[in-house]
Amino acid sequence: MLHYESTVREPLVNGNKDYHQVTEDIISPIEKKPGKLWWIALGFAVTMLLFGVWSVFWETYWGIGVWGENRTVGWAWDITNFVWWVGIGHAGTLISAILLLFRQGWRTGVNRAAEAMTIFAVLCAGQFPVWHMGRVWLAFFILPYPNSRGPLWVNFNSPLLWDVFAVSTYLTVSILFWYSGLIPDVATIRDRARKKFAKFFYGLCSFGWRGTAKEWQRLEALGLLLAGLSTPLVLSVHSVVSMDFATSVIPGWHETIFPPYFVAGAIFSGFAMVQTLLILTRKILHLEEYVTLGHIEAMNKIIMLTGGIVAMAYITELFIAWYSNVVYEQGAFWWRIFGPYWWAYIILITCNVVSPQLFWFKKLRRNIPFTFVMSIVVNIGMWFERFVIIVLSLYHDYMPSAWVYYSPRWPELGFYIGTFGLFFTCYLLFAKYFPVIAVWEVRSVLKTSGESYKQKMAALEQKNTEEFLQEVQHEHALAAH
């Protein structure tokens, strides 16, 4: 049956593919034994994870004092990393929800990996506030439930509690979104499995999926419902995180621009991390025909857009500090630029404002090595943005006697490295045992956006109206039989 899409649009699936070939290309790496490169990567990730576990044990045993924090800089490396990891997790929901609602077909090649990245990034982010408590065994105190401690209730007016609700809700919806879309592909693996344990495991994970019309109808309805629910979360989660700072009275934090500023920055860094993972994944698993240059370019355009919004936020911050005529606000930004941490601000501006402008050139937007390097540069810049906001607003207090230069110690560095180990360990295991590209969604766009089908339509477009209608009737007749 003929499906029409303009040949002006770039194919979303390259090569001469049919439904069977799509399944083989994406599912077969799961059925094979992992390669040497996968084992090396997993070993490196587990090593980082174990170093992080040791660092956390050291901090828990000796106390928060082993970190570099002090009376002036109480939030430092750990909260910087918390905000950074939460931002990394934003792109998954954006691709899943907003691009689904806007019917953007190019999301089909990248949404599965982005959704998984969201879950793993939020898990990493959640580690930092918990272990920052010091007495981690009392972490359940943040949960609002009837108790016998007075009763001692949480402060519902605190944005720190809002964080608990926002991030946990975001994680729950992200898991539902990711797993509901995974079920049909897990059922495909179940049906192809030859080993008894694999058939049992994937059968358990697929919840008895049979692929009936009713099941597909409910899956699509659930997808739209979750997309509608999670779209506000894309805006709300990092807005709530920004209120940890914006609701305070500290110069450099007390700014109403923070919610949209943080959201744009989160999408900016999240898409950069998606680029990093997908470029590696498409190369290692040989999925270049499904994650095409068109996908890479589309995400680079979003990085360029959100980078522009972030740059505008930086300019607005500086303007408001000058226009407010508040000496403390002006002083905070003066010390950011000309103080002892001037190098951090220079890195921030270079990575987040200057470097994304290179994506105005189409050749660079479609250059894979350049995009890979840029994705790392952007996330380095976004980490320094959070560091500048948090540490550089605290180290110069109102009293000169409290001014201090903060430097992290090895347990903080180890903790951060350990979250990278957790993230990549989870992602590597996911990529080995589950499809990193949504097979059923790729199939859904294959006959409209596949390269071979678009070439066929290009040939038909050269015919006159009568010949075209005859071809259409012939195709319909074949489909009817």
C-alpha positions as CSV (number, residue, x, y, z in Angstrom):
1,M,0.0,0.0,0.0
2,L,1.3,3.5,-0.9
3,H,2.2,6.0,1.8
4,Y,3.1,9.5,0.8
5,E,5.8,11.8,2.3
6,S,7.6,14.5,0.4
7,T,11.0,13.5,-0.9
8,V,12.2,16.9,0.4
9,R,12.3,15.4,3.9
10,E,15.3,13.4,4.7
11,P,14.7,9.6,5.3
12,L,14.5,8.5,8.9
13,V,15.7,5.0,8.1
14,N,18.5,4.5,5.6
15,G,19.1,1.5,3.4
16,N,16.7,-1.0,1.7
17,K,14.9,-2.1,4.9
18,D,11.7,-4.1,5.5
19,Y,10.1,-5.0,8.8
20,H,12.1,-8.2,9.2
21,Q,15.4,-6.4,8.5
22,V,14.6,-3.7,11.1
23,T,13.9,-6.4,13.7
24,E,17.1,-8.3,12.8
25,D,19.3,-5.2,12.9
26,I,18.1,-4.0,16.3
27,I,17.3,-7.3,18.2
28,S,20.2,-9.5,17.0
29,P,22.9,-7.7,19.1
30,I,20.9,-8.6,22.2
31,E,20.9,-12.3,21.2
32,K,24.6,-12.4,20.6
33,K,27.3,-12.5,23.2
34,P,28.7,-9.1,24.1
35,G,31.8,-8.0,22.3
36,K,35.2,-7.3,23.8
37,L,34.6,-3.5,23.7
38,W,31.4,-3.9,25.7
39,W,33.3,-5.8,28.4
40,I,36.1,-3.2,28.5
41,A,33.5,-0.4,28.9
42,L,31.6,-2.3,31.6
43,G,34.8,-3.1,33.5
44,F,35.8,0.6,33.4
45,A,32.3,1.7,34.5
46,V,32.2,-0.8,37.4
47,T,35.6,0.4,38.5
48,M,34.4,4.0,38.7
49,L,31.3,2.8,40.6
50,L,33.4,0.9,43.2
51,F,35.6,4.0,43.7
52,G,32.4,6.0,44.3
53,V,31.1,3.4,46.8
54,W,34.4,3.6,48.7
55,S,34.2,7.5,48.7
56,V,30.7,7.4,50.0
57,F,31.6,4.9,52.7
58,W,34.6,7.1,53.7
59,E,32.3,10.1,54.0
60,T,29.6,8.2,55.9
61,Y,32.1,6.8,58.4
62,W,34.0,10.0,59.1
63,G,31.3,12.5,58.4
64,I,30.7,15.5,56.0
65,G,33.9,17.1,57.4
66,V,36.0,15.0,54.9
67,W,34.5,17.1,52.1
68,G,35.8,20.5,51.3
69,E,32.7,22.3,52.5
70,N,32.9,24.9,55.3
71,R,30.8,27.4,57.2
72,T,30.6,29.8,54.2
73,V,30.3,27.3,51.3
74,G,27.8,24.8,52.7
75,W,26.5,23.8,49.3
76,A,29.3,23.0,46.9
77,W,30.4,20.1,44.8
78,D,27.5,17.8,45.8
79,I,24.6,20.1,45.1
80,T,26.3,21.3,41.9
81,N,26.4,17.6,40.7
82,F,22.7,17.1,41.8
83,V,21.5,20.0,39.7
84,W,23.7,18.9,36.8
85,W,22.4,15.3,36.8
86,V,18.8,16.4,37.1
87,G,19.4,18.6,34.0
88,I,20.9,15.7,32.1
89,G,17.7,13.8,32.7
90,H,15.5,16.4,31.0
91,A,16.0,15.4,27.3
92,G,14.4,12.0,27.7
93,T,11.0,13.3,28.7
94,L,11.2,16.1,26.2
95,I,11.8,13.6,23.3
96,S,9.2,11.2,24.7
97,A,6.4,13.6,25.5
98,I,6.6,16.9,23.7
99,L,8.0,15.5,20.4
100,L,5.3,12.8,20.5
101,L,2.5,15.3,21.0
102,F,3.9,17.3,18.0
103,R,4.2,14.2,15.9
104,Q,7.9,14.6,15.2
105,G,8.8,11.4,13.4
106,W,12.6,11.7,14.0
107,R,12.1,11.0,17.7
108,T,11.7,7.3,16.9
109,G,15.4,6.6,16.4
110,V,16.5,8.3,19.6
111,N,13.6,8.3,22.2
112,R,14.4,4.9,23.8
113,A,18.0,5.7,24.6
114,A,17.0,9.1,25.8
115,E,14.3,7.8,28.1
116,A,16.7,5.2,29.6
117,M,19.3,8.0,30.1
118,T,16.6,10.1,32.0
119,I,16.0,7.3,34.5
120,F,19.7,6.6,35.1
121,A,20.6,10.3,35.4
122,V,17.8,10.9,38.0
123,L,19.0,7.9,40.0
124,C,22.5,9.5,40.0
125,A,21.1,12.9,40.9
126,G,19.2,11.5,43.9
127,Q,22.3,10.2,45.5
128,F,23.7,13.6,46.3
129,P,21.0,15.2,48.5
130,V,20.7,11.9,50.4
131,W,24.4,11.5,51.2
132,H,24.7,15.2,51.8
133,M,22.5,14.8,54.9
134,G,25.4,13.3,56.7
135,R,23.3,11.0,58.9
136,V,21.9,9.1,55.9
137,W,20.1,6.6,58.2
138,L,17.7,9.4,59.0
139,A,16.8,10.1,55.4
140,F,13.3,8.9,55.9
141,F,12.6,12.1,57.9
142,I,12.0,13.9,54.6
143,L,8.9,11.7,53.9
144,P,5.6,13.3,55.1
145,Y,3.9,10.6,57.1
146,P,2.2,10.3,60.5
147,N,4.9,9.5,63.1
148,S,5.6,9.3,66.8
149,R,8.3,12.0,66.8
150,G,6.2,14.7,68.4
151,P,4.8,14.4,65.6
152,L,7.6,16.0,63.6
153,W,6.4,17.0,60.1
154,V,8.3,18.2,57.2
155,N,8.2,21.9,56.2
156,F,5.9,22.0,53.3
157,N,6.9,25.6,52.6
158,S,10.5,24.6,51.9
159,P,11.6,24.2,48.2
160,L,13.9,21.4,49.4
161,L,10.8,19.4,50.1
162,W,9.3,20.4,46.7
163,D,12.4,18.9,45.2
164,V,11.5,15.5,46.8
165,F,8.0,15.6,45.3
166,A,9.1,16.9,41.9
167,V,12.0,14.6,41.3
168,S,10.2,11.5,42.6
169,T,7.1,12.3,40.4
170,Y,9.4,12.9,37.4
171,L,11.2,9.6,38.0
172,T,7.9,7.7,38.3
173,V,6.4,9.1,35.1
174,S,9.7,8.6,33.2
175,I,9.8,4.9,34.2
176,L,6.2,4.4,33.1
177,F,6.8,6.1,29.8
178,W,10.0,4.1,29.2
179,Y,8.7,0.7,30.2
180,S,5.3,1.0,28.5
181,G,7.0,1.7,25.2
182,L,9.4,-1.2,25.8
183,I,6.8,-3.9,26.2
184,P,6.1,-4.7,22.5
185,D,9.9,-5.0,21.8
186,V,10.4,-7.2,24.9
187,A,7.7,-9.5,23.6
188,T,9.5,-9.7,20.2
189,I,12.7,-10.8,22.1
190,R,10.6,-13.3,24.0
191,D,9.2,-14.8,20.9
192,R,12.6,-15.1,19.3
193,A,14.3,-16.5,22.5
194,R,15.7,-20.0,22.3
195,K,17.0,-20.5,25.8
196,K,14.5,-21.4,28.5
197,F,15.6,-18.7,31.0
198,A,15.6,-16.0,28.3
199,K,12.1,-16.9,27.3
200,F,10.9,-16.9,30.9
201,F,12.7,-13.6,31.7
202,Y,11.4,-11.7,28.7
203,G,8.0,-13.3,29.0
204,L,7.8,-12.0,32.6
205,C,8.9,-8.5,31.5
206,S,6.5,-8.4,28.5
207,F,3.4,-8.9,30.8
208,G,1.9,-11.4,28.4
209,W,1.8,-9.0,25.4
210,R,0.2,-10.7,22.3
211,G,0.0,-7.7,19.9
212,T,-3.7,-7.7,19.5
213,A,-5.5,-4.6,18.1
214,K,-6.9,-3.9,21.6
215,E,-3.5,-4.0,23.2
216,W,-2.0,-1.6,20.6
217,Q,-5.0,0.7,21.0
218,R,-4.4,0.9,24.8
219,L,-0.7,1.3,24.4
220,E,-1.1,4.3,22.2
221,A,-3.7,5.8,24.4
222,L,-1.4,5.3,27.4
223,G,1.4,6.9,25.5
224,L,-0.7,10.0,24.8
225,L,-1.9,10.2,28.4
226,L,1.6,9.9,29.8
227,A,2.8,12.5,27.3
228,G,0.1,14.9,28.5
229,L,1.0,14.3,32.1
230,S,4.8,14.5,31.7
231,T,4.9,17.6,29.5
232,P,4.3,19.9,32.5
233,L,6.9,18.0,34.3
234,V,9.6,19.0,31.8
235,L,8.9,22.6,32.8
236,S,8.1,22.1,36.5
237,V,10.9,19.8,37.7
238,H,13.9,22.1,37.0
239,S,11.7,25.1,37.9
240,V,11.3,23.6,41.3
241,V,15.1,22.8,41.5
242,S,15.8,26.5,40.6
243,M,13.6,27.6,43.5
244,D,16.1,26.0,45.9
245,F,18.1,29.1,45.1
246,A,15.6,31.7,43.8
247,T,13.6,31.7,47.1
248,S,16.6,32.6,49.1
249,V,17.9,36.2,49.7
250,I,21.5,35.5,48.7
251,P,22.9,37.8,46.0
252,G,23.3,35.8,42.8
253,W,20.5,33.4,43.7
254,H,17.5,35.7,44.4
255,E,16.4,36.0,40.7
256,T,13.0,35.5,39.1
257,I,14.6,34.5,35.8
258,F,15.9,31.2,37.3
259,P,13.0,28.8,36.4
260,P,13.0,29.3,32.6
261,Y,16.8,29.8,32.8
262,F,17.2,26.4,34.5
263,V,14.7,24.6,32.2
264,A,16.5,25.8,29.0
265,G,19.9,24.9,30.5
266,A,18.6,21.4,31.4
267,I,17.3,20.7,27.9
268,F,20.6,22.1,26.6
269,S,22.7,19.7,28.6
270,G,20.3,16.8,28.3
271,F,20.4,16.8,24.5
272,A,24.1,17.1,24.6
273,M,24.3,13.9,26.7
274,V,21.9,12.1,24.4
275,Q,24.2,13.0,21.5
276,T,27.2,11.6,23.4
277,L,25.5,8.3,24.1
278,L,23.9,7.8,20.7
279,I,27.0,8.6,18.8
280,L,28.8,5.9,20.8
281,T,25.9,3.5,20.6
282,R,25.3,3.8,16.8
283,K,29.0,3.1,16.2
284,I,29.4,0.1,18.6
285,L,26.1,-1.6,17.7
286,H,26.3,-0.6,14.0
287,L,23.0,1.3,14.0
288,E,24.1,4.1,11.7
289,E,21.1,3.4,9.4
290,Y,18.6,4.1,12.2
291,V,20.3,6.9,14.0
292,T,21.1,9.0,10.9
293,L,22.8,12.3,10.2
294,G,19.3,13.7,10.1
295,H,18.7,12.7,13.7
296,I,22.1,14.2,14.8
297,E,21.4,17.4,12.9
298,A,17.9,17.8,14.4
299,M,19.2,17.4,18.0
300,N,22.1,19.9,17.2
301,K,19.5,22.4,16.1
302,I,17.7,22.1,19.5
303,I,21.1,22.4,21.3
304,M,21.7,25.6,19.3
305,L,18.3,27.0,20.2
306,T,18.5,26.2,23.9
307,G,22.1,27.5,23.9
308,G,20.8,30.8,22.6
309,I,18.2,31.0,25.4
310,V,20.9,30.2,28.0
311,A,23.1,32.9,26.5
312,M,20.2,35.4,26.7
313,A,19.7,34.4,30.4
314,Y,23.4,35.2,31.1
315,I,23.0,38.6,29.5
316,T,19.8,39.3,31.4
317,E,21.5,38.4,34.7
318,L,24.2,40.9,34.1
319,F,21.8,43.6,33.0
320,I,19.5,43.2,36.0
321,A,22.4,43.2,38.4
322,W,23.5,46.6,36.9
323,Y,20.0,48.0,36.5
324,S,18.9,47.0,40.0
325,N,21.5,49.4,41.5
326,V,21.8,46.9,44.4
327,V,25.4,46.9,45.5
328,Y,25.4,43.4,46.8
329,E,24.0,42.0,43.6
330,Q,26.5,43.9,41.5
331,G,29.3,42.7,43.8
332,A,28.3,39.1,43.4
333,F,28.6,39.3,39.6
334,W,31.7,41.4,39.8
335,W,33.4,38.7,41.8
336,R,32.2,36.1,39.4
337,I,34.0,37.7,36.5
338,F,37.0,39.3,38.1
339,G,37.4,37.3,41.4
340,P,39.7,34.3,42.0
341,Y,37.2,32.0,40.2
342,W,37.4,34.0,37.0
343,W,38.6,30.9,35.1
344,A,35.3,29.1,35.9
345,Y,33.3,31.9,34.4
346,I,35.4,32.0,31.3
347,I,35.0,28.2,30.8
348,L,31.2,28.7,31.3
349,I,30.9,31.4,28.6
350,T,33.2,29.6,26.2
351,C,31.4,26.3,26.4
352,N,27.8,27.5,26.6
353,V,27.7,30.7,24.6
354,V,30.6,30.7,22.1
355,S,30.9,27.0,21.1
356,P,27.2,26.3,20.2
357,Q,27.4,29.1,17.6
358,L,29.5,26.8,15.4
359,F,26.3,24.8,14.8
360,W,25.1,27.6,12.5
361,F,27.2,25.9,9.8
362,K,25.4,22.8,8.4
363,K,28.6,21.0,7.7
364,L,29.5,21.1,11.4
365,R,26.0,20.1,12.4
366,R,26.3,17.0,10.3
367,N,29.9,16.2,11.3
368,I,29.9,13.2,13.7
369,P,33.3,13.7,15.4
370,F,32.7,17.4,15.8
371,T,29.3,16.8,17.3
372,F,30.7,14.2,19.7
373,V,33.3,16.7,21.0
374,M,30.8,19.5,21.2
375,S,28.4,17.3,23.2
376,I,31.1,16.9,25.8
377,V,32.1,20.5,25.7
378,V,28.5,21.6,26.3
379,N,28.1,19.4,29.4
380,I,31.4,20.6,30.8
381,G,30.1,24.2,30.4
382,M,26.8,23.3,32.0
383,W,28.6,21.8,35.0
384,F,30.6,25.0,35.4
385,E,27.3,27.0,35.1
386,R,26.0,25.2,38.2
387,F,29.3,25.5,40.0
388,V,29.4,29.3,39.3
389,I,25.8,29.8,40.5
390,I,26.3,27.8,43.7
391,V,29.9,28.3,44.9
392,L,30.6,31.7,43.4
393,S,27.4,33.1,45.1
394,L,28.5,31.7,48.5
395,Y,32.2,32.1,48.9
396,H,32.0,35.9,49.2
397,D,29.6,36.5,52.1
398,Y,28.4,39.8,53.5
399,M,31.3,39.7,56.0
400,P,34.9,39.9,54.6
401,S,36.0,37.7,57.5
402,A,33.9,34.9,56.1
403,W,35.3,35.0,52.6
404,V,36.9,31.7,51.7
405,Y,38.3,29.8,48.6
406,Y,36.5,26.5,48.2
407,S,38.4,23.4,46.8
408,P,36.9,19.9,46.6
409,R,38.6,17.0,48.3
410,W,39.1,13.4,47.0
411,P,35.9,12.0,48.6
412,E,33.8,14.5,46.7
413,L,35.7,13.8,43.4
414,G,35.3,10.1,44.1
415,F,31.6,10.4,44.7
416,Y,31.1,12.3,41.4
417,I,33.2,9.7,39.5
418,G,31.1,7.0,41.1
419,T,27.9,8.4,39.7
420,F,29.4,8.2,36.3
421,G,30.2,4.6,37.0
422,L,26.6,4.0,38.1
423,F,25.2,5.8,35.0
424,F,27.3,3.9,32.4
425,T,27.0,0.6,34.2
426,C,23.2,0.9,34.0
427,Y,23.3,2.1,30.4
428,L,25.6,-0.7,29.2
429,L,23.5,-3.4,30.8
430,F,20.4,-1.8,29.3
431,A,21.9,-1.7,25.8
432,K,23.0,-5.3,26.1
433,Y,19.7,-6.8,27.3
434,F,17.1,-4.4,25.8
435,P,16.8,-2.7,22.4
436,V,18.2,0.8,22.5
437,I,16.0,1.8,19.5
438,A,12.2,1.3,19.6
439,V,11.6,-1.4,16.9
440,W,7.9,-1.0,16.7
441,E,8.2,2.8,16.4
442,V,10.7,2.5,13.6
443,R,8.4,0.2,11.8
444,S,5.6,2.7,12.1
445,V,7.5,5.3,10.1
446,L,9.3,2.9,7.8
447,K,6.9,3.0,4.9
448,T,6.6,6.8,5.0
449,S,10.2,7.8,5.9
450,G,12.3,4.8,4.9
451,E,14.9,5.5,2.2
452,S,13.8,2.8,-0.1
453,Y,10.1,3.8,0.1
454,K,10.9,7.4,-0.5
455,Q,12.9,6.5,-3.6
456,K,9.9,4.6,-4.9
457,M,7.7,7.7,-4.2
458,A,10.3,9.9,-6.0
459,A,9.9,7.7,-9.1
460,L,6.1,7.9,-8.9
461,E,6.2,11.7,-8.6
462,Q,7.8,11.8,-12.1
463,K,4.7,10.3,-13.7
464,N,1.7,12.2,-14.9
465,T,-1.6,12.1,-13.0
466,E,-3.2,9.2,-14.9
467,E,-0.1,6.9,-14.5
468,F,0.1,7.8,-10.8
469,L,-3.5,6.9,-10.2
470,Q,-3.1,3.6,-12.0
471,E,-0.1,2.8,-9.9
472,V,-2.0,3.6,-6.7
473,Q,-5.0,1.4,-7.7
474,H,-2.6,-1.4,-8.6
475,E,-0.9,-1.2,-5.1
476,H,-4.3,-1.1,-3.4
477,A,-5.4,-4.2,-5.3
478,L,-2.3,-6.0,-4.3
479,A,-2.8,-5.0,-0.7
480,A,-6.4,-6.2,-0.8
481,H,-5.3,-9.7,-1.9
